[in-house]
Amino acid sequence: MATVTQKSKLSNVLWPALAWIVAIIFFFPIFWLVFTSFKTDADAVKPEFLFRFTPTLENYTNMTQNYDYWKFATNSVITSTFATLFALIVGVPAAYAMAFDPSRHTKDILMWMLSTKMLPAAAVLYPMTFLTKNFLGIFDTHFLVILVLCLINLPIVIWMLFTYFKEIPKEIIEAGKMDGVTTWGEIKDILIPLAWGGIASTALLTFIFCWNEAYWTVRLTTIDAATLSKLIEGNRAPEGLFFGRLSAVSTAAIAPIVVLGWFCQKQLVAGLTFGAVK
Amino acid sequence: MSNRLLPRLLQTPAVLLLLVWMLVPLSMTLYFSFIRYVLNSLRKPEWTTPSISNWRGFGNYEYVLNAKDFWFAIQNSVFIVSFILVLTVVLGLGIAVLVNRSFPGRGIVRVLLISPFFVMPAVNAVLWINMILDPVLGLNGLAVGGINALVDGLRDFPILGSFFSLWPEFEPISFRATQTSSYAVIMMVAWQWTPFAVLIFMTSLQSEDESTKEAATLDGASAWSQFINLTVPHLGRPIAIVIMIQSIFHLSLYAEIEIVSRGNGNKNLPYLIGEFTSNNIGAASATGIFAVILANIIAIFLLRMVGKTLMD
């Protein structure tokens, strides 16, 4: 018995310590980015100033002149918000119908939707550029970015919502039907309040994917609708130049999402199952 | 009949949007893949318009199949995705089990662990390749320099010194080089997506039946055999889902490959298509069709795996 308690005492220290070490290793690159953003460009590449240096806010105060950060940030906020919103507006009714009135084809439709997500974006890059530039004239507009972000995330939105809605007992919805509630009323007054947690974490994940998207947002924009992904990809420094200011603008680019993620991590942990938990 | 109509109506916008999004550009790609179509040509200006008179049959496909990077790009696409999948699933499982028990500061540990998932790919790549992996200015170079300085210092010691004088100077690895750039990409993407695997595994670990585990403990089952016999089978579904979602995202990796080495030694199919797109649209489209075929093969496999468990 004594050995058991000793062993468990040891493992009570060992495992948490290991968890802390792993967590610190995983977080270190982000820490290092933020840390470097307080060094001047010259200090950032000198080993002798690795840890001892005079911190400066210069990189942040000059960020607007150096990179026009706010314009790109505004575009990111606008496009991610509206794309998430539209994906939910289209996705909620579809997932509702699939979860509560499934037909023989529902599974196939879901699988097909997911398979559209698998189509390599690069395969249709030129047609998309051609169509939007020469034909529709919507290249480099917020509208286009919102539309594309909404479409590429729609399959995952519907899938996530479907798995949440399926957890809701059918009887509750049926009861509403008996009482003569309209479909819109069912969605608004019964479904959305019941599945609020699932809808919120779907919205959160979609917003993260939209904010971080780096293929279409870079290739379907030039200036007007360009997002933070484009700003960073376009301004990545040649080796060693401008580490300080690049770190600052990168920190500013990821900060809104990382902080949002921190605040909502409980929600994400509870909600991100994709139907994996029964 | 009427109560079947409404659910269909509710799905129609989503289905129509995705159908148009899939079919319109894809049929254009298919058409372009059968014609000669380049953006700039001084000798043959007629090739710069996508006209049916430039019909080339399977010529673009033949050209692509013989292009020197094509097979390499396919292999490399599969290599990168598989390597990332193995890393993230193994690390994710380990970390999820590690943080599943309660201990002081667990909330903070979780926040720290999840953070990389929120970092945008462009920042991820810029940060890793410049500030961490750079052989001169990054931590990679500084760490190797530090080790060399330490070994140098130890050489002056009596007895031990003769041992250390046999040690060679270490060279930091350059991760922009042809042979290593794919490992840089694998490292940074695995860093970003391990937290995603942890998130999914953590959620389903919490739903694991504790009473079974307690019974197993009473029966004298070791922690390891509990993990293998109870936890891993319980995680079959979440593992399938992690593999599926990550495959979707990593088959189209682009920003990281572009930023690390501009595809030098590390092209995947999307990157190869991107290179063709700068001029030869016909070849780009043919490569695109090959990429669609590859994606479909993988999709059928993955969707079977996940689809089986989706509806019940």
Coordinates of C-alpha atoms in Angstrom, one line a residue:
Chain A
M1 CA 0.0 0.0 0.0
A2 CA 2.8 2.3 0.9
T3 CA 4.4 2.0 -2.5
V4 CA 1.1 2.8 -4.2
T5 CA 0.7 6.1 -2.4
Q6 CA 4.3 7.0 -3.0
K7 CA 3.9 6.3 -6.7
S8 CA 0.8 8.3 -6.9
K9 CA 2.4 11.2 -5.0
L10 CA 5.3 11.1 -7.5
S11 CA 2.9 11.0 -10.5
N12 CA 0.9 13.8 -8.9
V13 CA 3.9 16.1 -9.4
L14 CA 5.4 14.5 -12.5
W15 CA 2.4 14.7 -14.8
P16 CA 1.3 18.2 -14.1
A17 CA 4.9 19.3 -14.4
L18 CA 5.1 17.6 -17.8
A19 CA 1.8 19.2 -18.8
W20 CA 3.2 22.7 -17.9
I21 CA 6.5 22.1 -19.8
V22 CA 4.6 21.0 -22.9
A23 CA 2.3 24.0 -22.7
I24 CA 5.2 26.4 -22.3
I25 CA 7.0 24.8 -25.3
F26 CA 3.8 25.2 -27.4
F27 CA 3.3 28.7 -26.4
F28 CA 6.9 29.8 -26.7
P29 CA 6.8 30.8 -30.4
I30 CA 3.9 33.2 -29.7
F31 CA 5.7 34.5 -26.7
W32 CA 8.8 35.0 -28.8
L33 CA 6.9 36.9 -31.5
V34 CA 5.4 39.3 -28.9
F35 CA 8.8 39.6 -27.1
T36 CA 10.6 40.5 -30.4
S37 CA 8.0 43.1 -31.2
F38 CA 9.3 45.2 -28.4
K39 CA 12.8 45.4 -29.8
T40 CA 14.1 47.8 -32.5
D41 CA 14.8 46.3 -35.9
A42 CA 18.5 46.5 -35.2
D43 CA 18.4 45.0 -31.7
A44 CA 16.1 42.1 -32.8
V45 CA 18.9 40.4 -34.8
K46 CA 21.8 40.8 -32.3
P47 CA 22.4 37.8 -30.1
E48 CA 23.8 40.0 -27.3
F49 CA 20.4 41.7 -27.0
L50 CA 18.6 38.3 -26.9
F51 CA 17.1 38.8 -23.5
R52 CA 18.5 42.1 -22.3
F53 CA 17.4 45.0 -24.3
T54 CA 15.6 48.3 -23.9
P55 CA 12.0 47.6 -24.7
T56 CA 10.4 50.1 -27.1
L57 CA 6.9 50.7 -28.4
E58 CA 8.3 52.3 -31.5
N59 CA 7.2 49.3 -33.7
Y60 CA 3.6 49.7 -32.6
T61 CA 3.5 53.5 -32.8
N62 CA 5.0 53.4 -36.3
M63 CA 2.8 50.5 -37.4
T64 CA 0.2 52.6 -39.1
Q65 CA 2.8 54.4 -41.3
N66 CA 4.8 51.2 -41.9
Y67 CA 2.0 48.9 -42.8
D68 CA -1.4 50.7 -43.0
Y69 CA -2.5 48.1 -40.4
W70 CA -5.9 49.5 -39.6
K71 CA -7.2 49.3 -43.2
F72 CA -6.3 45.6 -43.5
A73 CA -7.7 44.9 -40.0
T74 CA -11.0 46.7 -40.8
N75 CA -11.2 44.5 -44.0
S76 CA -10.6 41.4 -41.9
V77 CA -13.2 42.3 -39.4
I78 CA -15.8 43.2 -42.1
T79 CA -15.3 40.1 -44.3
S80 CA -15.0 37.6 -41.4
T81 CA -18.1 38.9 -39.6
F82 CA -20.4 39.0 -42.7
A83 CA -19.1 35.7 -44.0
T84 CA -19.8 34.0 -40.7
L85 CA -23.2 35.6 -40.5
F86 CA -24.2 34.5 -44.0
A87 CA -22.9 31.0 -43.5
L88 CA -25.1 30.7 -40.5
I89 CA -28.1 32.2 -42.2
V90 CA -27.8 29.7 -45.0
G91 CA -26.5 26.9 -42.8
V92 CA -29.0 26.9 -39.9
P93 CA -32.2 26.1 -41.9
A94 CA -30.3 23.5 -44.0
A95 CA -28.9 21.7 -40.9
Y96 CA -32.3 22.0 -39.2
A97 CA -34.1 20.3 -42.1
M98 CA -31.4 17.6 -42.3
A99 CA -31.5 16.9 -38.6
F100 CA -35.2 16.8 -38.1
D101 CA -36.6 15.8 -41.5
P102 CA -33.9 13.5 -42.9
S103 CA -34.7 11.8 -46.2
R104 CA -32.9 8.9 -47.8
H105 CA -30.5 11.3 -49.4
T106 CA -29.6 13.5 -46.4
K107 CA -26.4 11.5 -45.7
D108 CA -25.4 11.7 -49.4
I109 CA -26.0 15.4 -49.5
L110 CA -23.9 16.0 -46.4
M111 CA -21.1 13.9 -47.8
W112 CA -21.3 15.7 -51.1
M113 CA -21.1 19.1 -49.3
L114 CA -18.0 18.0 -47.4
S115 CA -16.5 16.7 -50.6
T116 CA -16.8 20.2 -52.2
K117 CA -14.6 21.4 -49.3
M118 CA -12.0 18.9 -50.5
L119 CA -11.7 20.3 -54.0
P120 CA -8.3 21.9 -54.2
A121 CA -8.7 25.7 -54.4
A122 CA -5.7 26.0 -56.7
A123 CA -7.5 23.9 -59.4
V124 CA -10.1 26.7 -59.9
L125 CA -7.8 29.7 -59.2
Y126 CA -7.6 30.9 -62.7
P127 CA -11.3 30.5 -63.6
M128 CA -12.1 32.4 -60.4
T129 CA -9.8 35.2 -61.2
F130 CA -11.0 35.3 -64.8
L131 CA -14.7 35.3 -63.8
T132 CA -14.5 37.8 -61.1
K133 CA -12.1 40.2 -62.9
N134 CA -13.1 40.1 -66.6
F135 CA -16.7 38.9 -66.4
L136 CA -18.4 39.9 -63.1
G137 CA -16.1 42.8 -62.2
I138 CA -16.2 42.0 -58.5
F139 CA -12.4 41.3 -58.1
D140 CA -11.0 42.9 -55.0
T141 CA -14.3 43.8 -53.4
H142 CA -15.6 43.0 -49.9
F143 CA -18.6 41.3 -51.5
L144 CA -16.4 38.7 -53.3
V145 CA -14.3 38.0 -50.2
I146 CA -17.4 37.6 -48.1
L147 CA -19.0 35.3 -50.7
V148 CA -15.9 33.1 -51.1
L149 CA -15.3 32.9 -47.3
C150 CA -18.9 32.0 -46.7
L151 CA -18.9 29.3 -49.4
I152 CA -15.6 27.6 -48.4
N153 CA -16.8 27.4 -44.8
L154 CA -20.5 26.4 -45.5
P155 CA -19.9 22.7 -45.6
I156 CA -18.2 22.7 -42.2
V157 CA -20.8 25.0 -40.7
I158 CA -23.6 22.7 -41.9
W159 CA -21.8 19.6 -40.6
M160 CA -21.2 21.1 -37.2
L161 CA -24.7 22.4 -36.8
F162 CA -26.2 19.1 -38.0
T163 CA -24.3 17.2 -35.3
Y164 CA -25.6 19.6 -32.6
F165 CA -29.1 19.6 -33.8
K166 CA -29.2 15.9 -33.9
E167 CA -28.6 15.9 -30.1
I168 CA -31.9 17.8 -29.5
P169 CA -34.8 15.4 -28.9
K170 CA -37.0 15.3 -31.9
E171 CA -40.1 15.3 -29.6
I172 CA -39.5 18.9 -28.6
I173 CA -39.6 20.0 -32.2
E174 CA -42.6 17.8 -32.9
A175 CA -44.4 19.2 -29.9
G176 CA -44.0 22.7 -31.4
K177 CA -45.5 21.4 -34.7
M178 CA -48.5 20.1 -32.8
D179 CA -49.1 23.5 -31.3
G180 CA -49.2 24.9 -34.7
V181 CA -45.9 26.8 -34.5
T182 CA -44.6 27.9 -38.0
T183 CA -41.3 26.6 -39.2
W184 CA -39.7 30.0 -38.7
G185 CA -41.1 30.0 -35.2
E186 CA -39.7 26.6 -34.5
I187 CA -36.2 27.7 -35.6
K188 CA -36.4 31.0 -33.8
D189 CA -38.1 30.1 -30.6
I190 CA -37.2 26.4 -30.0
L191 CA -34.1 25.4 -32.0
I192 CA -31.9 28.5 -31.6
P193 CA -32.3 28.9 -27.9
L194 CA -31.8 25.1 -27.4
A195 CA -28.8 24.8 -29.6
W196 CA -27.3 28.2 -28.7
G197 CA -24.0 26.7 -27.4
G198 CA -23.5 24.8 -30.6
I199 CA -24.4 27.7 -32.9
A200 CA -22.0 30.0 -30.9
S201 CA -19.1 27.6 -31.2
T202 CA -19.8 27.0 -34.9
A203 CA -19.8 30.8 -35.4
L204 CA -16.6 31.1 -33.4
L205 CA -14.7 28.5 -35.4
T206 CA -16.0 29.9 -38.7
F207 CA -14.8 33.3 -37.7
I208 CA -11.4 31.9 -36.9
F209 CA -11.2 30.1 -40.2
C210 CA -12.3 33.2 -42.1
W211 CA -9.8 35.5 -40.3
N212 CA -6.9 33.1 -40.9
E213 CA -7.8 32.2 -44.5
A214 CA -4.8 32.8 -46.7
Y215 CA -5.4 31.4 -50.2
W216 CA -8.5 33.2 -51.7
T217 CA -8.1 36.4 -49.6
V218 CA -4.6 36.8 -50.9
R219 CA -5.3 35.9 -54.5
L220 CA -8.7 37.5 -55.1
T221 CA -7.7 40.9 -53.7
T222 CA -5.2 43.6 -54.5
I223 CA -5.7 46.6 -52.2
D224 CA -9.3 47.5 -51.5
A225 CA -10.5 44.3 -49.9
A226 CA -7.2 42.9 -48.8
T227 CA -7.1 41.3 -45.4
L228 CA -4.4 40.8 -42.7
S229 CA -3.3 37.6 -44.3
K230 CA -2.4 39.5 -47.4
L231 CA -0.7 42.2 -45.4
I232 CA 1.6 39.7 -43.7
E233 CA 2.3 37.6 -46.8
G234 CA 3.1 40.7 -48.9
N235 CA 5.4 42.2 -46.3
R236 CA 7.3 39.3 -45.1
A237 CA 10.9 40.5 -44.6
P238 CA 13.9 39.3 -46.4
E239 CA 16.2 37.5 -44.0
G240 CA 16.8 39.5 -40.9
L241 CA 15.4 42.8 -42.1
F242 CA 12.8 44.5 -40.0
F243 CA 12.3 41.6 -37.5
G244 CA 11.1 44.1 -34.9
R245 CA 8.4 45.9 -36.9
L246 CA 7.4 42.6 -38.6
S247 CA 6.8 41.0 -35.2
A248 CA 4.7 44.0 -34.1
V249 CA 2.4 43.9 -37.1
S250 CA 2.2 40.1 -36.9
T251 CA 1.3 40.3 -33.2
A252 CA -1.4 42.9 -34.1
A253 CA -2.7 40.6 -36.8
I254 CA -3.2 37.6 -34.6
A255 CA -4.0 39.3 -31.3
P256 CA -7.8 39.8 -31.9
I257 CA -8.3 36.1 -32.7
V258 CA -6.0 34.7 -30.1
V259 CA -7.6 36.8 -27.4
L260 CA -11.1 35.9 -28.7
G261 CA -10.1 32.3 -28.6
W262 CA -8.8 32.6 -25.0
F263 CA -12.1 34.1 -23.8
C264 CA -14.2 31.5 -25.6
Q265 CA -12.0 28.4 -25.1
K266 CA -14.5 26.8 -22.7
Q267 CA -17.1 27.2 -25.4
L268 CA -14.8 25.8 -28.0
V269 CA -13.7 22.8 -25.8
A270 CA -17.4 22.0 -25.1
G271 CA -18.6 22.6 -28.7
L272 CA -15.9 21.2 -31.0
T273 CA -17.0 17.7 -31.4
F274 CA -18.1 17.3 -35.1
G275 CA -20.3 14.5 -33.8
A276 CA -17.2 12.7 -32.4
V277 CA -18.8 12.4 -29.0
K278 CA -21.8 10.2 -28.6
Chain B
M1 CA -46.2 15.5 -49.9
S2 CA -46.3 19.0 -48.6
N3 CA -44.4 18.2 -45.4
R4 CA -41.5 16.8 -47.5
L5 CA -41.4 20.0 -49.6
L6 CA -40.5 22.3 -46.7
P7 CA -37.3 20.6 -45.6
R8 CA -36.1 20.5 -49.2
L9 CA -36.8 24.2 -49.5
L10 CA -34.8 24.9 -46.5
Q11 CA -31.8 23.1 -47.9
T12 CA -32.1 24.6 -51.4
P13 CA -30.0 27.8 -50.8
A14 CA -27.1 25.8 -49.3
V15 CA -27.2 23.1 -52.0
L16 CA -27.6 25.6 -54.9
L17 CA -24.8 27.9 -53.6
L18 CA -22.4 24.9 -53.3
L19 CA -23.4 23.5 -56.6
V20 CA -22.7 26.7 -58.5
W21 CA -19.5 27.2 -56.5
M22 CA -18.4 23.7 -57.4
L23 CA -19.6 23.4 -61.0
V24 CA -18.9 26.8 -62.7
P25 CA -15.2 27.2 -62.0
L26 CA -14.6 23.5 -62.3
S27 CA -16.1 23.2 -65.7
M28 CA -14.0 26.2 -66.8
T29 CA -10.9 24.4 -65.6
L30 CA -12.0 21.3 -67.4
Y31 CA -12.4 23.3 -70.6
F32 CA -9.1 25.2 -70.3
S33 CA -7.3 21.9 -69.7
F34 CA -8.2 20.8 -73.3
I35 CA -7.1 23.9 -75.1
R36 CA -3.8 25.7 -75.6
Y37 CA -4.1 28.8 -73.4
V38 CA -1.3 31.0 -72.3
L39 CA -1.3 34.5 -70.8
N40 CA 1.6 35.8 -72.8
S41 CA 3.0 34.6 -76.1
L42 CA 4.9 36.7 -78.6
R43 CA 5.1 34.0 -81.2
K44 CA 1.5 32.7 -81.0
P45 CA -0.7 35.6 -79.9
E46 CA -3.8 33.5 -80.8
W47 CA -3.1 31.2 -77.8
T48 CA -3.8 34.0 -75.4
T49 CA -7.5 33.8 -75.9
P50 CA -9.4 30.8 -74.5
S51 CA -10.9 29.8 -77.9
I52 CA -12.1 26.4 -79.0
S53 CA -10.0 26.7 -82.1
N54 CA -6.9 26.1 -79.9
W55 CA -8.1 22.6 -79.0
R56 CA -5.2 20.5 -77.8
G57 CA -7.0 17.3 -76.7
F58 CA -5.0 15.6 -74.0
G59 CA -1.8 17.5 -74.9
N60 CA -1.8 19.5 -71.7
Y61 CA -2.2 16.3 -69.7
E62 CA 0.7 14.7 -71.5
Y63 CA 2.8 17.9 -71.0
V64 CA 2.0 17.9 -67.3
L65 CA 2.7 14.2 -66.8
N66 CA 6.1 14.7 -68.3
A67 CA 6.9 17.9 -66.4
K68 CA 9.7 17.2 -64.0
D69 CA 8.0 18.4 -60.9
F70 CA 4.7 16.7 -61.3
W71 CA 5.3 13.3 -59.7
F72 CA 7.4 14.9 -57.1
A73 CA 4.6 17.3 -56.2
I74 CA 2.1 14.5 -55.8
Q75 CA 4.5 12.5 -53.6
N76 CA 5.4 15.6 -51.6
S77 CA 1.7 16.5 -51.1
V78 CA 1.0 13.1 -49.7
F79 CA 4.2 13.0 -47.7
I80 CA 3.5 16.4 -46.0
V81 CA -0.1 15.6 -45.2
S82 CA 0.7 12.1 -43.8
F83 CA 3.6 13.3 -41.7
I84 CA 1.5 16.1 -40.2
L85 CA -1.3 13.7 -39.5
V86 CA 0.9 11.3 -37.6
L87 CA 2.5 14.0 -35.6
T88 CA -0.7 15.8 -34.7
V89 CA -2.6 12.6 -33.8
V90 CA 0.2 11.2 -31.6
L91 CA 1.1 14.4 -29.9
G92 CA -2.6 15.4 -29.6
L93 CA -3.5 12.1 -27.9
G94 CA -0.6 12.4 -25.5
I95 CA -1.3 16.0 -24.6
A96 CA -5.1 15.4 -24.3
V97 CA -4.5 12.6 -21.8
L98 CA -2.0 14.7 -19.9
V99 CA -4.4 17.6 -19.4
N100 CA -7.4 15.5 -18.8
R101 CA -6.7 15.1 -15.1
S102 CA -7.1 18.1 -12.8
F103 CA -4.0 19.8 -11.4
P104 CA -3.1 23.3 -10.4
G105 CA -3.1 25.8 -13.2
R106 CA -4.9 23.5 -15.6
G107 CA -7.0 26.3 -17.0
I108 CA -3.8 28.3 -17.9
V109 CA -2.1 25.2 -19.4
R110 CA -5.1 24.7 -21.6
V111 CA -5.1 28.3 -22.8
L112 CA -1.4 28.2 -23.6
L113 CA -1.8 24.9 -25.4
I114 CA -4.7 26.0 -27.6
S115 CA -3.2 29.3 -28.6
P116 CA -1.2 28.1 -31.7
F117 CA -4.5 27.1 -33.4
F118 CA -5.6 30.7 -33.5
V119 CA -2.4 32.0 -35.3
M120 CA -2.9 32.8 -39.0
P121 CA -0.9 30.7 -41.4
A122 CA 1.0 33.6 -42.8
V123 CA 2.1 34.8 -39.4
N124 CA 2.9 31.2 -38.4
A125 CA 5.3 30.8 -41.4
V126 CA 6.9 34.2 -41.0
L127 CA 7.5 33.6 -37.3
W128 CA 8.9 30.1 -37.6
I129 CA 11.1 30.5 -40.7
N130 CA 12.6 33.9 -39.6
M131 CA 12.7 34.0 -35.9
I132 CA 12.9 30.4 -34.9
L133 CA 14.4 28.3 -37.7
D134 CA 16.7 30.8 -39.4
P135 CA 20.3 29.3 -39.2
V136 CA 21.9 32.6 -38.4
L137 CA 19.4 35.0 -36.9
G138 CA 16.8 32.6 -35.5
L139 CA 16.8 30.7 -32.3
N140 CA 18.1 27.7 -34.3
G141 CA 21.3 29.5 -35.2
L142 CA 21.7 31.0 -31.7
A143 CA 21.2 27.7 -30.0
V144 CA 23.7 25.9 -32.2
G145 CA 26.2 28.8 -31.7
G146 CA 25.7 28.6 -28.0
I147 CA 26.4 24.8 -28.0
N148 CA 29.5 25.4 -30.0
A149 CA 30.7 28.1 -27.6
L150 CA 30.1 25.7 -24.7
V151 CA 32.0 22.9 -26.3
D152 CA 34.8 25.3 -27.1
G153 CA 35.0 26.3 -23.5
L154 CA 35.1 22.7 -22.3
R155 CA 38.1 21.9 -24.5
D156 CA 40.4 23.8 -22.1
F157 CA 39.5 21.5 -19.2
P158 CA 42.0 18.8 -18.3
I159 CA 41.1 15.2 -19.2
L160 CA 37.5 16.1 -20.3
G161 CA 39.0 18.6 -22.7
S162 CA 40.6 15.9 -24.9
F163 CA 37.2 14.3 -25.1
F164 CA 35.5 17.5 -26.2
S165 CA 38.3 18.4 -28.7
L166 CA 37.1 15.4 -30.7
W167 CA 33.7 17.0 -31.1
P168 CA 33.2 18.7 -34.4
E169 CA 31.7 22.2 -34.7
F170 CA 28.0 21.9 -35.1
E171 CA 26.4 23.5 -38.2
P172 CA 22.9 24.9 -37.8
I173 CA 20.5 23.3 -40.3
S174 CA 19.1 25.7 -42.9
F175 CA 15.4 25.1 -43.3
R176 CA 15.1 27.0 -46.5
A177 CA 17.2 24.5 -48.4
T178 CA 15.9 22.0 -50.9
Q179 CA 16.1 19.0 -48.7
T180 CA 14.8 20.5 -45.5
S181 CA 12.1 23.0 -46.4
S182 CA 9.3 20.4 -46.3
Y183 CA 10.3 19.6 -42.7
A184 CA 10.0 23.3 -41.8
V185 CA 6.5 23.3 -43.2
I186 CA 5.6 20.1 -41.4
M187 CA 6.9 21.4 -38.1
M188 CA 5.0 24.7 -38.3
V189 CA 1.7 23.2 -39.4
A190 CA 1.9 20.4 -36.8
W191 CA 2.6 23.1 -34.2
Q192 CA -0.6 24.9 -35.3
W193 CA -2.9 21.9 -35.6
T194 CA -1.8 19.7 -32.6
P195 CA -4.0 22.0 -30.5
F196 CA -6.9 21.3 -32.7
A197 CA -6.4 17.5 -32.2
V198 CA -6.0 18.2 -28.4
L199 CA -9.3 20.1 -28.4
I200 CA -11.3 17.3 -30.1
F201 CA -9.6 14.5 -28.1
M202 CA -10.1 16.4 -24.8
T203 CA -13.8 16.8 -25.4
S204 CA -14.3 13.1 -26.1
L205 CA -12.0 12.0 -23.2
Q206 CA -14.4 13.9 -20.9
S207 CA -17.2 11.7 -22.1
E208 CA -15.3 8.5 -21.4
D209 CA -17.0 6.3 -19.0
E210 CA -15.2 6.7 -15.7
S211 CA -16.8 3.7 -14.0
T212 CA -15.3 1.3 -16.5
K213 CA -11.9 2.8 -15.8
E214 CA -12.4 2.5 -12.1
A215 CA -13.4 -1.2 -12.5
A216 CA -10.3 -1.7 -14.6
T217 CA -8.1 -0.1 -11.9
L218 CA -9.7 -2.4 -9.3
D219 CA -8.9 -5.3 -11.5
G220 CA -5.3 -4.3 -11.4
A221 CA -5.0 -3.0 -15.0
S222 CA -2.1 -0.7 -15.5
A223 CA -2.5 2.8 -16.7
W224 CA -0.9 1.9 -20.0
S225 CA -3.2 -1.1 -20.7
Q226 CA -6.2 1.1 -19.7
F227 CA -5.0 3.7 -22.3
I228 CA -4.6 1.1 -25.0
N229 CA -7.6 -1.0 -24.3
L230 CA -10.2 1.5 -23.2
T231 CA -9.2 5.0 -24.2
V232 CA -7.9 4.5 -27.7
P233 CA -10.9 2.5 -28.9
H234 CA -13.1 5.2 -27.4
L235 CA -11.2 7.8 -29.4
G236 CA -11.7 6.0 -32.8
R237 CA -14.3 8.4 -33.9
P238 CA -12.5 11.6 -32.9
I239 CA -9.3 10.4 -34.5
A240 CA -11.2 9.8 -37.8
I241 CA -12.6 13.3 -37.6
V242 CA -9.2 14.9 -36.8
I243 CA -7.7 13.1 -39.8
M244 CA -10.6 14.1 -42.1
I245 CA -10.7 17.8 -41.2
Q246 CA -6.9 18.1 -41.3
S247 CA -6.6 16.4 -44.7
I248 CA -9.1 18.9 -46.1
F249 CA -7.0 21.8 -44.9
H250 CA -3.5 20.4 -45.5
L251 CA -4.0 19.0 -49.0
S252 CA -4.3 22.7 -50.1
L253 CA -1.3 24.1 -48.1
Y254 CA 0.0 27.1 -49.8
A255 CA 1.0 30.1 -47.7
E256 CA 3.5 28.2 -45.6
I257 CA 5.2 26.6 -48.7
E258 CA 5.4 30.0 -50.4
I259 CA 6.8 31.8 -47.4
V260 CA 9.3 29.1 -46.3
S261 CA 11.1 28.5 -49.6
R262 CA 8.9 29.7 -52.5
G263 CA 8.4 26.1 -53.3
N264 CA 12.1 25.4 -53.6
G265 CA 12.4 21.6 -53.1
N266 CA 9.0 21.5 -51.5
K267 CA 6.3 21.9 -54.2
N268 CA 2.9 20.3 -53.6
L269 CA 0.2 20.1 -56.2
P270 CA -1.5 23.5 -55.4
Y271 CA 1.9 25.2 -55.5
L272 CA 2.7 23.6 -58.9
I273 CA -0.6 24.8 -60.2
G274 CA 0.2 28.2 -58.9
E275 CA 3.4 28.2 -60.8
F276 CA 1.8 27.2 -64.1
T277 CA -0.9 29.8 -63.6
S278 CA 1.6 32.6 -64.0
N279 CA 1.5 31.8 -67.7
N280 CA 0.5 28.4 -68.9
I281 CA -3.2 28.2 -68.0
G282 CA -3.7 25.0 -70.1
A283 CA -1.1 23.1 -68.0
A284 CA -2.3 24.7 -64.8
S285 CA -5.8 23.5 -65.6
A286 CA -4.7 19.9 -66.4
T287 CA -2.7 19.8 -63.2
G288 CA -5.8 21.1 -61.4
I289 CA -7.9 18.2 -62.8
F290 CA -5.2 15.8 -61.6
A291 CA -5.4 17.5 -58.2
V292 CA -9.2 17.1 -58.2
I293 CA -8.8 13.4 -59.0
L294 CA -6.3 12.9 -56.2
A295 CA -8.6 14.8 -53.8
N296 CA -11.5 12.6 -54.8
I297 CA -9.6 9.4 -54.2
I298 CA -8.6 10.6 -50.7
A299 CA -12.2 12.0 -50.1
I300 CA -13.9 8.7 -50.9
F301 CA -11.6 7.0 -48.5
L302 CA -12.0 9.6 -45.7
L303 CA -15.8 10.1 -46.2
R304 CA -16.4 6.4 -45.9
M305 CA -14.4 6.3 -42.7
V306 CA -16.4 9.2 -41.2
G307 CA -19.7 8.8 -43.0
K308 CA -20.3 5.4 -41.5
T309 CA -20.6 6.8 -38.0
L310 CA -22.2 10.1 -38.9
M311 CA -25.8 9.3 -39.2
D312 CA -26.3 7.0 -36.2

